[in-house]
Amino acid sequence: MLVQFLLTGLALGSIYGLVALGFAVIYKAERVFNFAQGILMVCGAYLAYTATTQLGLPFPVAVIVIIAAAALLGIVIQFLFIRPLSGQPLLPVIMITIALSIILKALIEILYGVQPKPLATSLPTGVLILGDVRLSQLNLTAAVVSWVCMGVFFAFFRFTKAGLLMRATADSHEAAILSGVNVNRINAGAWAIGTILAVIGGVFLGQIQLASTELEHIGLLALPAVVIGGLQSIPGAIVGGILVGVIEQLASGYISPKARDVFIYIPLLIMLLVRPWGLFGNRELGRV
Amino acid sequence: MTSVSTSRTAMPIDEFAPSAPARQKAAARPLRWLWLAVAAAVLVYLPFVLHDRAILGYRLSNIQLLNVGLAQLNLTLIAVLGAVSLNYLTGCAGLVSIGHAAFFAVGAMAAAATGAQLGLPFLVSLVAALIAGAAAGVLAGLPSLRVRGLYFVLSTMALHFIVVFAFSEYQYAAFDVFGISYPQPAIGPFALDSALKWYFFLLPIVVLCCLACNYSLKHREGRALLAVRDNEQAASSSGIDVRVLRLKAFAFSSAIASLAGALQAYYLTTVSTELYSLNLAISFIAMIIIGGMGSIAGGVVGALVWLLLPSVLTGFAGELGAAGGGLAKIFVEHRPQVVNLIFGSLVAVLLIFAPGGIVGAARKLTKLVRPGAEA
Amino acid sequence: MMALNGTPAADTPLLEVRTLSVAYGRKAVALNAVNLTVPKAGVVALLGANGAGKTTLIRTVSGLIRLHNGAITGGEVLLEGKSIAGLSADRIVRLGMGQVPEGRLVFKNLTVEENLQVGGAILPRATLAERLDAVYDLFPRLAERKDQAAGLMSGGEQQMLALGRALAASPRVLLIDELSLGLAPLIVGAIYQQLKKIREHFGTALLIVEQNARLALGICDYAYVLERGEIVLAGPAELVAASERMHESYLGARAERQAAAG
């Protein structure tokens, strides 16, 4: 059983890691602690529902449409909600992301109704049996895709000009402006990437479970994941996400599904008290 | 030529504009008492209007009463306690808590243990809720001694999930899946068995709590905490024990929230763990943003808007629905979602255009209309 | 304003500040009808004590003034004859005005090479490599440290990198704010030698804002002295350096005289 839980946890944790990575990108770009990351993930599940079930698009086309829509959503959010508050203290910015999550949730429920929707993509749904261990192909695909996305993500930041400018902006806003970087455009880009990563996670979670706004709760686990990993650290976000996935599986497997939250939020609390900068964070930078 | 050094020091900052001269204040005093008397009269007469659906004998339609009933008013009063206590914390300690719903749960649990399980009198279980709330508040405040800003906000979020888990464990162990049932509250021989009685029980509590918060904000400790919020180092070097003060503020704020939780539980007669969702905690934050952060009036206004706007909207949508508007149809079919959409947008718009909330905007307006008037 | 002999080159100047007034908040006037000109390939120094308005002037010219709650209340700022007042800072940089901000603002987590690449990001890819080579020629030290994280370098090296990064964009005029601040005199001297080379190598015009008048007067052709938001003295470097007023307040003549008297 332990192996089973660990493997499932690893697979789900990879998805959380992806969502958390999106969160970390937004945080690093403009220090926005995005409480709407959970609902952005939910948007992914519903975008998939629209693209496949409602529009009946072939799967590869649907994927492109979903990603393009996610990028657009991120850019619009940055323009409408975040840019007007740029330079404001922490609290109002947190609040506006909370307001954003209320708005998005309401919009989804108005557009799609409150009943959960089943997703029917052409992702494999069989079960892989390896000895005692049963592994859903969907989970496995999710994990693989998550890792590929992370790889693409790192390549983007390491090897492209846009990636370089994003890293520079995250490093110092002022120096970036004075180097002629259009910081607004960079921040919009960060939101586009952050949203795309959340949405990809949402497509998988919507498929593993059902597309519903209840998934927001799972998406919000990206927050403890990122903080446990270290707010400033990109690898930290991924490791934190995987850790949260494994803890979740172990807690719900051995104790009860209800116990999940406590076993994630108690380590978060301990981490905040003992090592607020997280597992991988930098002590100096950790003082927010 | 204007000298830079002198003109810089004279740079005006709106928020710190000099208050009205003292003599003007003195002149305003009798007027102030008049206003207070009017407010008191309205507050006392209001429940009868809502109860009889009539004012001085003239019958009023639902729309004229903004579709508001007495039960909503009572729940609003309870929410005012939640919002005001959260705003007290934000106002004096500069901390915002995403764990405020957790204190409601603590109060409900304390009331369940004392009132429902041990069968102690209603007032005793309210006192138990106050004590439990204060104790929980001190615990919740401990992280604030170590971590700031974002990390503190997260610690309150962690706290929320931990308390909600405890509540559900308690509920399932001591009661059942349907929730915790509370006995009929009574004060000695007087049973609180109607909305009207509840109103007159809640009103003084709310007024008292608001006055207490206001007093604390405006007097020695509150000022000291404000000093801490604005400049931590200066405050600690002036000999104020910041940590004790902050924990006190926490205990005070969460005791009130816990009391509100107990009252809410008794008022609803049955509560279950689902009630204490993160959404409830978020709604308190939304209330203080809408009303205006950091002031008692902001908490009151925010809670009023948050709880009364939905029914007002429902009333108008009902009227419009007859005319057959498409928007009205959406509203009827998705009432809670449309309400949330409006609230979410309201919060966002206020944050961007009026960070002081409704109270802040109103103060700015009065300043524009009557420069020099008391803010 | 006390004008000393001679005005900068007669044709369209590279950078021109015309009767510029700036205020913070509603009242506080920080600059009052300031005129300043930087000719093509010229080196101009802006001198003045702390709080004289130098920072305000440089913020206005570079487009950062709005971020600091200031506003232009009169006059204009022209880059090659076109108004740039009110444009965003990054836009102004892309129009050809390089910036070396106060406090050695480098990207600490990026390598030296990456810092320069960000600086030159506005150039087309083909010319970027060439330009970076030219920057490395000017600052061989940066070439040696190519792959080092900028945050791990010494203060002087970071200042050099900040200069190099601004130069990487091929600016026509470079705004240099308080280069000497917080650096050892020896290092400052070395970097000022590099500034001379910048003009020789690239033909870039320089506007040097400096509290240390002696240093700046050593390399500029023309100098302005700002006091309490107004230009009180302007002229060719040698005349400014020789002026009584300059000696009184900036070049330490008073201290010398006092020492002699005492």
Tab-separated table of C-alpha atoms in Angstrom, chain B residues 68-231:
chain	number	residue	atom	x	y	z
B	68	VAL	CA	-35.182	43.025	4.207
B	69	GLY	CA	-36.611	40.986	7.057
B	70	LEU	CA	-35.858	40.995	10.738
B	71	ALA	CA	-33.986	37.688	10.596
B	72	GLN	CA	-31.541	39.197	8.118
B	73	LEU	CA	-31.068	42.163	10.354
B	74	ASN	CA	-30.187	39.857	13.245
B	75	LEU	CA	-27.675	37.935	11.160
B	76	THR	CA	-26.263	41.258	10.049
B	77	LEU	CA	-25.773	42.301	13.647
B	78	ILE	CA	-23.811	39.105	14.242
B	79	ALA	CA	-21.761	39.737	11.109
B	80	VAL	CA	-21.090	43.267	12.342
B	81	LEU	CA	-19.387	41.710	15.359
B	82	GLY	CA	-17.216	39.629	13.045
B	83	ALA	CA	-16.313	42.493	10.730
B	84	VAL	CA	-15.730	45.022	13.496
B	85	SER	CA	-13.469	42.674	15.433
B	86	LEU	CA	-11.480	41.888	12.295
B	87	ASN	CA	-11.240	45.569	11.500
B	88	TYR	CA	-10.073	46.237	15.025
B	89	LEU	CA	-7.209	43.847	14.435
B	90	THR	CA	-6.426	45.351	11.049
B	91	GLY	CA	-6.812	48.864	12.354
B	92	CYS	CA	-4.647	48.627	15.397
B	93	ALA	CA	-2.178	45.904	14.609
B	94	GLY	CA	-1.987	46.227	10.842
B	95	LEU	CA	-2.572	42.501	10.557
B	96	VAL	CA	-5.195	40.865	8.460
B	97	SER	CA	-6.377	37.427	9.329
B	98	ILE	CA	-7.763	34.827	6.965
B	99	GLY	CA	-8.590	32.822	10.053
B	100	HIS	CA	-11.478	34.874	11.329
B	101	ALA	CA	-14.058	32.200	10.523
B	102	ALA	CA	-12.047	29.866	12.727
B	103	PHE	CA	-12.845	32.017	15.762
B	104	PHE	CA	-16.528	31.741	14.924
B	105	ALA	CA	-16.016	27.984	14.955
B	106	VAL	CA	-14.221	28.202	18.304
B	107	GLY	CA	-17.171	30.112	19.749
B	108	ALA	CA	-19.655	27.636	18.355
B	109	MET	CA	-17.631	24.763	19.810
B	110	ALA	CA	-17.375	26.406	23.230
B	111	ALA	CA	-21.108	27.022	23.202
B	112	ALA	CA	-21.765	23.436	22.137
B	113	ALA	CA	-19.603	22.016	24.895
B	114	THR	CA	-21.074	24.179	27.626
B	115	GLY	CA	-24.622	24.795	26.387
B	116	ALA	CA	-25.508	21.677	24.439
B	117	GLN	CA	-23.402	19.034	26.182
B	118	LEU	CA	-23.188	20.239	29.781
B	119	GLY	CA	-26.531	22.016	29.698
B	120	LEU	CA	-25.178	25.186	31.268
B	121	PRO	CA	-27.207	28.390	30.950
B	122	PHE	CA	-27.026	30.458	27.755
B	123	LEU	CA	-25.152	33.369	29.282
B	124	VAL	CA	-22.586	31.051	30.831
B	125	SER	CA	-21.873	29.477	27.480
B	126	LEU	CA	-21.470	32.949	25.968
B	127	VAL	CA	-18.873	33.736	28.599
B	128	ALA	CA	-17.205	30.407	27.829
B	129	ALA	CA	-17.099	31.417	24.154
B	130	LEU	CA	-15.485	34.732	25.078
B	131	ILE	CA	-12.818	32.994	27.141
B	132	ALA	CA	-12.177	30.282	24.570
B	133	GLY	CA	-11.963	32.932	21.864
B	134	ALA	CA	-9.468	35.011	23.797
B	135	ALA	CA	-7.328	31.943	24.455
B	136	ALA	CA	-7.463	30.868	20.818
B	137	GLY	CA	-6.656	34.433	19.830
B	138	VAL	CA	-3.489	34.446	21.899
B	139	LEU	CA	-2.447	31.174	20.261
B	140	ALA	CA	-3.240	32.521	16.807
B	141	GLY	CA	-1.362	35.684	17.598
B	142	LEU	CA	1.825	33.898	18.586
B	143	PRO	CA	3.098	33.574	15.006
B	144	SER	CA	2.718	37.334	14.634
B	145	LEU	CA	5.578	37.699	17.093
B	146	ARG	CA	7.834	35.892	14.675
B	147	VAL	CA	6.595	36.452	11.167
B	148	ARG	CA	5.274	39.455	9.330
B	149	GLY	CA	3.088	40.351	6.411
B	150	LEU	CA	2.451	37.594	3.968
B	151	TYR	CA	3.777	34.863	6.229
B	152	PHE	CA	1.477	35.924	8.990
B	153	VAL	CA	-1.524	35.906	6.652
B	154	LEU	CA	-0.589	32.358	5.705
B	155	SER	CA	-0.245	31.295	9.312
B	156	THR	CA	-3.831	32.418	9.918
B	157	MET	CA	-4.887	30.418	6.885
B	158	ALA	CA	-3.172	27.342	8.285
B	159	LEU	CA	-4.908	28.017	11.572
B	160	HIS	CA	-8.231	28.140	9.785
B	161	PHE	CA	-7.837	24.665	8.337
B	162	ILE	CA	-6.621	23.234	11.629
B	163	VAL	CA	-9.556	24.647	13.602
B	164	VAL	CA	-12.088	23.549	11.000
B	165	PHE	CA	-10.650	20.039	11.173
B	166	ALA	CA	-10.952	20.096	14.959
B	167	PHE	CA	-14.533	21.298	14.630
B	168	SER	CA	-15.507	18.510	12.277
B	169	GLU	CA	-13.835	15.893	14.480
B	170	TYR	CA	-15.686	17.295	17.473
B	171	GLN	CA	-18.960	17.440	15.602
B	172	TYR	CA	-18.729	13.841	14.403
B	173	ALA	CA	-17.553	12.526	17.749
B	174	ALA	CA	-20.035	14.328	19.983
B	175	PHE	CA	-22.953	14.935	17.620
B	176	ASP	CA	-23.801	13.720	14.123
B	177	VAL	CA	-23.277	14.488	10.456
B	178	PHE	CA	-26.194	16.912	10.422
B	179	GLY	CA	-24.448	19.234	12.797
B	180	ILE	CA	-24.532	20.485	16.339
B	181	SER	CA	-27.964	21.391	17.736
B	182	TYR	CA	-28.184	24.097	20.335
B	183	PRO	CA	-30.836	24.349	23.055
B	184	GLN	CA	-33.337	27.193	23.161
B	185	PRO	CA	-31.406	30.139	24.589
B	186	ALA	CA	-32.939	31.914	27.538
B	187	ILE	CA	-31.856	34.578	29.978
B	188	GLY	CA	-33.297	33.466	33.258
B	189	PRO	CA	-37.027	33.122	32.624
B	190	PHE	CA	-36.964	35.070	29.317
B	191	ALA	CA	-36.616	32.802	26.326
B	192	LEU	CA	-35.124	34.289	23.154
B	193	ASP	CA	-37.834	32.736	21.052
B	194	SER	CA	-38.550	35.406	18.469
B	195	ALA	CA	-36.573	37.481	16.026
B	196	LEU	CA	-37.740	40.624	17.774
B	197	LYS	CA	-36.377	39.452	21.137
B	198	TRP	CA	-33.133	38.402	19.529
B	199	TYR	CA	-32.802	41.846	17.996
B	200	PHE	CA	-33.067	43.593	21.323
B	201	PHE	CA	-30.649	41.117	22.819
B	202	LEU	CA	-28.078	41.493	20.056
B	203	LEU	CA	-28.277	45.260	19.589
B	204	PRO	CA	-26.768	46.256	22.960
B	205	ILE	CA	-24.057	43.621	22.606
B	206	VAL	CA	-23.086	44.946	19.194
B	207	VAL	CA	-23.161	48.579	20.337
B	208	LEU	CA	-21.089	47.700	23.373
B	209	CYS	CA	-18.500	45.806	21.380
B	210	CYS	CA	-18.222	48.616	18.834
B	211	LEU	CA	-17.758	51.153	21.609
B	212	ALA	CA	-15.158	48.957	23.285
B	213	CYS	CA	-13.221	48.548	20.035
B	214	ASN	CA	-13.482	52.237	19.337
B	215	TYR	CA	-12.334	53.113	22.829
B	216	SER	CA	-9.378	50.769	22.607
B	217	LEU	CA	-8.391	52.115	19.191
B	218	LYS	CA	-8.568	55.714	20.304
B	219	HIS	CA	-6.929	55.399	23.695
B	220	ARG	CA	-3.582	54.611	25.104
B	221	GLU	CA	-3.114	51.036	23.976
B	222	GLY	CA	-4.665	51.554	20.589
B	223	ARG	CA	-2.443	54.524	19.938
B	224	ALA	CA	0.568	52.552	21.029
B	225	LEU	CA	-0.371	49.781	18.629
B	226	LEU	CA	-0.882	52.259	15.841
B	227	ALA	CA	2.585	53.511	16.548
B	228	VAL	CA	3.826	49.939	16.274
B	229	ARG	CA	2.031	49.450	13.000
B	230	ASP	CA	3.543	52.574	11.512
B	231	ASN	CA	7.006	52.305	12.881
